[in-house]
Amino acid sequence: MRAAAPAGGAAERDGPLCAGGTMWSRVAAWGGWAGGGGRLAARGCLAARLLTGPPRGRQAAGAVRQERRPRSKIQKLFSTSTVLSTKEDGLTASTDSTTKTASKSQEDSAETPKQKLLNIIGNMKVEVSSKKKFQQLKTHETKKQAMNQLEGLDSKSSTFPKTTEDIQRGKPLNRELVEAASAVASSLPLNKEQTESDLLAQLRRHEETTDKQKKGGTINIRNVISDMTIKRESPAQRGVRISNLISLELEEDGKRIRPERLAPQSSDSRRSLKVGRRLNIFTKTSPDTEKALKTESSPTIWDVEFAKEIAAVTEQPPRNGFEEMIQWTKEGILWEFPIDNEAGMEDDAAFHEHIFLEKHLEDFPKQGPIRHFMELVICGLSKNPYLTVKQKIEHIEWFRKYFEEKEELLQEI
Amino acid sequence: MAARRLGGSSWQQMSLLSRRWCLQAGSAGKREQNRYSSSSTTLEKTVENSEVTREEIVLPRRKTWDKLAVLQALASTVNRDPTAAHYMFQDDPFLMPRNTANSRLLSLSKESGRSAAKYIIKEFPQYFDKTTSEPNIPCLMPENLTPQIEGVSEAALKERIHLRRVKASVDLFDQLLQAGSPVSLETTNSLLDLLCFYGDGESAQEKQNEQKGDLEEPEENTSEQRSPKRQFQKSLNSSGFRWRENNNAERIFKIMPERNAHSYCTMIRGMVKHGAPAKAYDMYTDLLNERHKADVHTFNALIRAVPYLKEKFAERWALVKDFLNHMVQQEVQPNVLTFNAVLKTLRRCGGVGRGVSLSVIQEMTALDIEPSLATYEHLLHIFYRSVELQPSTIIAEILEEVEKRSFTPQDPDDANFFPTAMQACCDLKDIKLAYRLNKSMEKGDNWKFLDMDRLNAYWSKFFSLLCMMEQIDVVLKWYKEMTPSLFYPSTRSMFDLLQALDAANHLEVIPSVWEDIKQLGFSRKQDLLEELLSLMSREEHPEETQLAFAKCAEDIKAAHEQSGRDQAPLEWTGSALGHVVVLFSRAGRTQDAWNMMEHFQQINRIPTDQVMDEFLNCAKQTNCPDEAIKLVKLAASFGLPSTLKLKSRTEQEFELSEKQKNALESIQSDSDSSDSDSDSDRD
């Protein structure tokens, strides 16, 4: 069984169809090990059907099922609001009465091998800790892959031992269920494969729901143990599994401190930044209110100094001469580039305003000595770099006023 | 006149021309031209318009260039020179630092020179009254820091607060109170700000005394200076002065006729900053009793103080949660710093921290608060520092996030991210992660987060990881690339390198490594020398290598013999001496080897049999019977049990003259009697 894990990994890489085959045969083998004779038959049959069944649609459905399973399982493990979501699922699922009975009927198969499982678990607990080193050495990728697969298996199998209480339920009829599903699918005019996979997905969801509700109710060591047994394939993964259970436990009541000694190592290996539940303390506010809150008085010394501190974090000494020049330019020590001989001149006028001053002569006579004089004046002004445009215009204005004042006098002459 | 007319018309022509050009050239060329111009946005708009309508073209009256554009473009063309030291040190070749200590010293002295100059300018502004530069350069001129407003008034107090004159402000405040003129709440609050920020007037001045022997103003501390100094001051800040009972801040706070939320908040922040968390918590309870609301900075400070308030991990987390809930009640929106503070506290919450930290991250995503580098740093610390390591995926995910984004500094702790992450990679022994991390560090402006010290820490971690995990030629390539332009290896790094060389069986590189060791100033590190010598003398090598090794041995010998100006000469150890003798012997340098042999006597150590055998072989090869006899004499004088063996070997293997034979005969060994002492003496 352990050897099957890497093989399965390889198969999955080859393609979903092929992987489906491997996986199902493995599931079947597991079923045999778990002791459910009836199940073995059912599963094996199903596997066989899936592998050999002529309608391609069915095979595809199997593949889809196989593929979708790990994802949904992971989602379950990490979903932020585990209990709530499962309950909702449960409600929706219970409307479908046939599926419900069917899924219930699946649940009792683990009753018989329980003693065996407990025995095996006793040994495996030790293994978990001893395999830590081994687990560490494993590379990330292979592990992830293996994990996905195992999860795929687990999600299926873990449901059974947990629901050992229900003994009165009927025999598991998984195969019938699938058959029924495919029958329904074929009877419908719609896309057959799609319908079937949808139906199967619904069934799976249902299983998970029951699984979760069990978990949510009481968490006792038996559940933990029975869940661990299912991780038969790879002892390294078993630690992960336990830790997941434990972290679930922790999530359900945050105050309980995780029993670190049990599996302190593996506890983090399945954690991720993306999933998990939030604190649920704050609520998001609209940007308007944020803005309203932000309008404050002038910055205090705290703000000023904090800004300085932050700026200092990335303030590094220059790495080359140019960077040093940048720094000097910022400090105002260096003449600015590109070299500009107007630097430091506050007057914001273009050069033509400095040079072409004829437009200011419109009020002067069009010809005559005054005109001539004024043209000489603006010629001089246009060459003067020390005056601003405003000053030049004022200068011309002065002459205009002067000649206006003297106009009478000039007329006399 | 005609010329002028022409001029005018030509200007018009020009503008027409340029307009046409604008139309023809289209957007591409234009955009290229404007890439570095600060007015490019408006220009781009016009360009876009021209594409659409082809009618309205607004020529900019003048194109203003960003003053840094040219320099930035030029700076981007300069790459790091792996053979040169940091630009900061490219000053006087004689002063070029060769190791960490020197580079630190040099950067510190440069910085202190600068501060000394600043101090002089500040202290004696009267001597700097000439404004010679045109345009004026304000940053080179003394700032006017003397208060302009005389007399006792609130305006004067405000000015003193603005100039950050702690003591003067407090005095003036007291005078105002005595005069009976009330000070407004706002001014008192800013005075409290000042007092709380600097801890207290007196302590602020003490600090100044410590630093510069200067009784003047306490302003302009932290952050203005560059890295090394800053570090120093930071440590000073955190440990230097504590919040004192009934200091001026508390006194003023108590006599305030009315207090608002700001007064409480600034007191809390000051108390947390200056190490009085319990008082801060009490102050917070007072604030609640007065039905005020705290601000986000105050909550951040309080959350940071939690580890000092509670002992148990669970209690700490409960208190943090309390604060967060209070924030919701008081309608305070958290910012990234709040969550960084939470995570920083969770760093000190052990297993609880690990359980909760990811929920904190989830909360951040739910609130659309982008994590800063400090957030990730805290996470890494929580998951990889405290407990035994596991190949968790957290670090990979964090790296993914970091690769995706560019970062601006938001938290003073941001700078720690890269060293911490490299440490985690190193602990995980994951070279791939380290390469990824390094790549994202070099991306964009991320390198700016590493100041000198952190740069050294980061690269030495990276280097030891390389030594551990990589092929030797890759290691050596990195080594060439990194030193001395990026960091100066520590002795630890050199050990790692030697071990990598040993593991890869590349011992012939040792002589060049020894050169570097000398450069780095480690030639007097006893343990490093021992390691080097034992590696070199462990096996026999081809002759060329042996000769190079002998040269190293000579250097090491010189290092032992020469005493620096103020250093005592390095003490020989027995094993080091033995290694040196072996190295000389293998290179056929009999005389040098014998000189070393004589050292054994001086330091009262006993050479091992292997050393003496090697020496005898060497003497035989170079046909020096005299040295062989001397060796036998030496052994006899130590009373070694191997004397007889050596004696007989000498007799058999060498062609001895009559005189030499006599000399050999005359060596009367006491070896028969002395064996136990010599054994116990050994090493």
Short mmCIF file of N, CA, C and O in Angstrom, two decimals, chain B residues 178-220:
data_model
loop_
_atom_site.label_atom_id
_atom_site.label_comp_id
_atom_site.label_asym_id
_atom_site.label_seq_id
_atom_site.Cartn_x
_atom_site.Cartn_y
_atom_site.Cartn_z
N GLN B 178 2.88 80.16 36.68
CA GLN B 178 3.07 81.00 37.86
C GLN B 178 2.50 82.38 37.63
O GLN B 178 1.95 82.99 38.54
N ALA B 179 2.67 82.85 36.41
CA ALA B 179 2.13 84.17 36.09
C ALA B 179 0.60 84.15 36.06
O ALA B 179 -0.03 85.20 35.98
N GLY B 180 0.06 82.96 36.09
CA GLY B 180 -1.39 82.86 36.14
C GLY B 180 -2.07 82.92 34.79
O GLY B 180 -3.29 82.96 34.71
N SER B 181 -1.31 82.96 33.75
CA SER B 181 -1.95 82.98 32.43
C SER B 181 -2.12 81.56 31.94
O SER B 181 -1.16 80.79 31.89
N PRO B 182 -3.33 81.19 31.64
CA PRO B 182 -3.59 79.80 31.27
C PRO B 182 -3.03 79.49 29.88
O PRO B 182 -3.00 80.35 29.00
N VAL B 183 -2.57 78.26 29.75
CA VAL B 183 -2.06 77.80 28.46
C VAL B 183 -3.17 76.98 27.80
O VAL B 183 -3.81 76.18 28.47
N SER B 184 -3.34 77.19 26.52
CA SER B 184 -4.44 76.50 25.85
C SER B 184 -4.19 74.99 25.81
O SER B 184 -3.04 74.54 25.89
N LEU B 185 -5.27 74.26 25.68
CA LEU B 185 -5.19 72.80 25.68
C LEU B 185 -4.30 72.31 24.54
O LEU B 185 -3.48 71.41 24.71
N GLU B 186 -4.45 72.97 23.41
CA GLU B 186 -3.71 72.53 22.23
C GLU B 186 -2.20 72.66 22.46
O GLU B 186 -1.43 71.74 22.18
N THR B 187 -1.79 73.80 22.99
CA THR B 187 -0.37 74.02 23.23
C THR B 187 0.15 73.05 24.28
O THR B 187 1.24 72.49 24.14
N THR B 188 -0.63 72.85 25.31
CA THR B 188 -0.19 71.92 26.35
C THR B 188 -0.03 70.53 25.77
O THR B 188 0.91 69.81 26.10
N ASN B 189 -0.96 70.18 24.89
CA ASN B 189 -0.86 68.86 24.26
C ASN B 189 0.41 68.74 23.43
O ASN B 189 1.08 67.71 23.47
N SER B 190 0.73 69.77 22.69
CA SER B 190 1.95 69.64 21.89
C SER B 190 3.18 69.63 22.78
O SER B 190 4.18 68.99 22.46
N LEU B 191 3.10 70.33 23.91
CA LEU B 191 4.20 70.23 24.87
C LEU B 191 4.31 68.80 25.40
O LEU B 191 5.40 68.24 25.51
N LEU B 192 3.15 68.20 25.69
CA LEU B 192 3.15 66.81 26.15
C LEU B 192 3.74 65.90 25.08
O LEU B 192 4.51 64.98 25.38
N ASP B 193 3.36 66.16 23.83
CA ASP B 193 3.92 65.38 22.72
C ASP B 193 5.44 65.40 22.77
O ASP B 193 6.10 64.37 22.70
N LEU B 194 5.94 66.61 22.90
CA LEU B 194 7.39 66.78 22.92
C LEU B 194 8.01 66.02 24.08
O LEU B 194 8.98 65.27 23.92
N LEU B 195 7.42 66.20 25.26
CA LEU B 195 7.98 65.56 26.45
C LEU B 195 7.91 64.04 26.33
O LEU B 195 8.85 63.34 26.67
N CYS B 196 6.76 63.55 25.84
CA CYS B 196 6.60 62.10 25.77
C CYS B 196 7.50 61.51 24.71
O CYS B 196 8.02 60.41 24.87
N PHE B 197 7.68 62.25 23.64
CA PHE B 197 8.54 61.69 22.59
C PHE B 197 9.96 61.55 23.08
O PHE B 197 10.61 60.54 22.86
N TYR B 198 10.45 62.56 23.77
CA TYR B 198 11.83 62.50 24.23
C TYR B 198 11.95 61.92 25.62
O TYR B 198 13.00 62.00 26.23
N GLY B 199 10.89 61.33 26.13
CA GLY B 199 10.95 60.73 27.45
C GLY B 199 10.79 61.79 28.50
O GLY B 199 9.80 61.87 29.16
N ASP B 200 11.78 62.63 28.62
CA ASP B 200 11.67 63.73 29.55
C ASP B 200 12.71 64.75 29.17
O ASP B 200 13.70 64.44 28.53
N GLY B 201 12.49 65.97 29.58
CA GLY B 201 13.45 67.01 29.26
C GLY B 201 14.85 66.66 29.72
O GLY B 201 15.80 66.69 28.94
N GLU B 202 14.94 66.25 30.97
CA GLU B 202 16.26 66.01 31.53
C GLU B 202 16.97 64.87 30.81
O GLU B 202 18.12 64.99 30.41
N SER B 203 16.21 63.77 30.63
CA SER B 203 16.86 62.62 30.03
C SER B 203 17.27 62.93 28.60
O SER B 203 18.30 62.46 28.13
N ALA B 204 16.47 63.74 27.93
CA ALA B 204 16.83 64.10 26.57
C ALA B 204 18.17 64.82 26.56
O ALA B 204 18.99 64.64 25.67
N GLN B 205 18.38 65.63 27.59
CA GLN B 205 19.65 66.35 27.63
C GLN B 205 20.80 65.44 28.03
O GLN B 205 21.90 65.57 27.51
N GLU B 206 20.49 64.53 28.92
CA GLU B 206 21.53 63.57 29.29
C GLU B 206 22.03 62.83 28.07
O GLU B 206 23.22 62.65 27.87
N LYS B 207 21.04 62.45 27.28
CA LYS B 207 21.37 61.71 26.06
C LYS B 207 22.30 62.54 25.19
O LYS B 207 23.29 62.06 24.66
N GLN B 208 21.98 63.82 25.12
CA GLN B 208 22.80 64.69 24.31
C GLN B 208 24.21 64.74 24.89
O GLN B 208 25.20 64.73 24.16
N ASN B 209 24.29 64.78 26.20
CA ASN B 209 25.60 64.80 26.84
C ASN B 209 26.39 63.57 26.46
O ASN B 209 27.56 63.65 26.09
N GLU B 210 25.75 62.44 26.59
CA GLU B 210 26.42 61.19 26.26
C GLU B 210 26.94 61.22 24.84
O GLU B 210 28.06 60.82 24.57
N GLN B 211 26.10 61.73 23.97
CA GLN B 211 26.44 61.63 22.56
C GLN B 211 27.52 62.58 22.15
O GLN B 211 28.49 62.22 21.51
N LYS B 212 27.37 63.81 22.48
CA LYS B 212 28.25 64.79 21.88
C LYS B 212 28.94 65.67 22.91
O LYS B 212 29.71 66.55 22.54
N GLY B 213 28.68 65.43 24.15
CA GLY B 213 29.25 66.33 25.14
C GLY B 213 28.72 67.73 24.92
O GLY B 213 29.45 68.71 24.98
N ASP B 214 27.45 67.79 24.72
CA ASP B 214 26.87 69.05 24.26
C ASP B 214 25.67 69.32 25.13
O ASP B 214 24.82 68.47 25.35
N LEU B 215 25.61 70.52 25.66
CA LEU B 215 24.49 70.84 26.53
C LEU B 215 23.32 71.43 25.76
O LEU B 215 22.31 71.77 26.33
N GLU B 216 23.49 71.49 24.48
CA GLU B 216 22.45 72.15 23.69
C GLU B 216 21.27 71.24 23.38
O GLU B 216 21.13 70.14 23.92
N GLU B 217 20.49 71.70 22.47
CA GLU B 217 19.19 71.12 22.16
C GLU B 217 19.23 69.62 21.82
O GLU B 217 20.20 69.14 21.25
N PRO B 218 18.19 68.95 22.16
CA PRO B 218 18.13 67.51 21.93
C PRO B 218 17.53 67.13 20.58
O PRO B 218 17.29 65.97 20.34
N GLU B 219 17.27 68.09 19.74
CA GLU B 219 16.57 67.74 18.51
C GLU B 219 17.48 67.03 17.51
O GLU B 219 18.65 66.81 17.78
N GLU B 220 16.92 66.80 16.40
CA GLU B 220 17.66 66.19 15.30
C GLU B 220 18.29 64.87 15.69
O GLU B 220 19.40 64.57 15.30
#
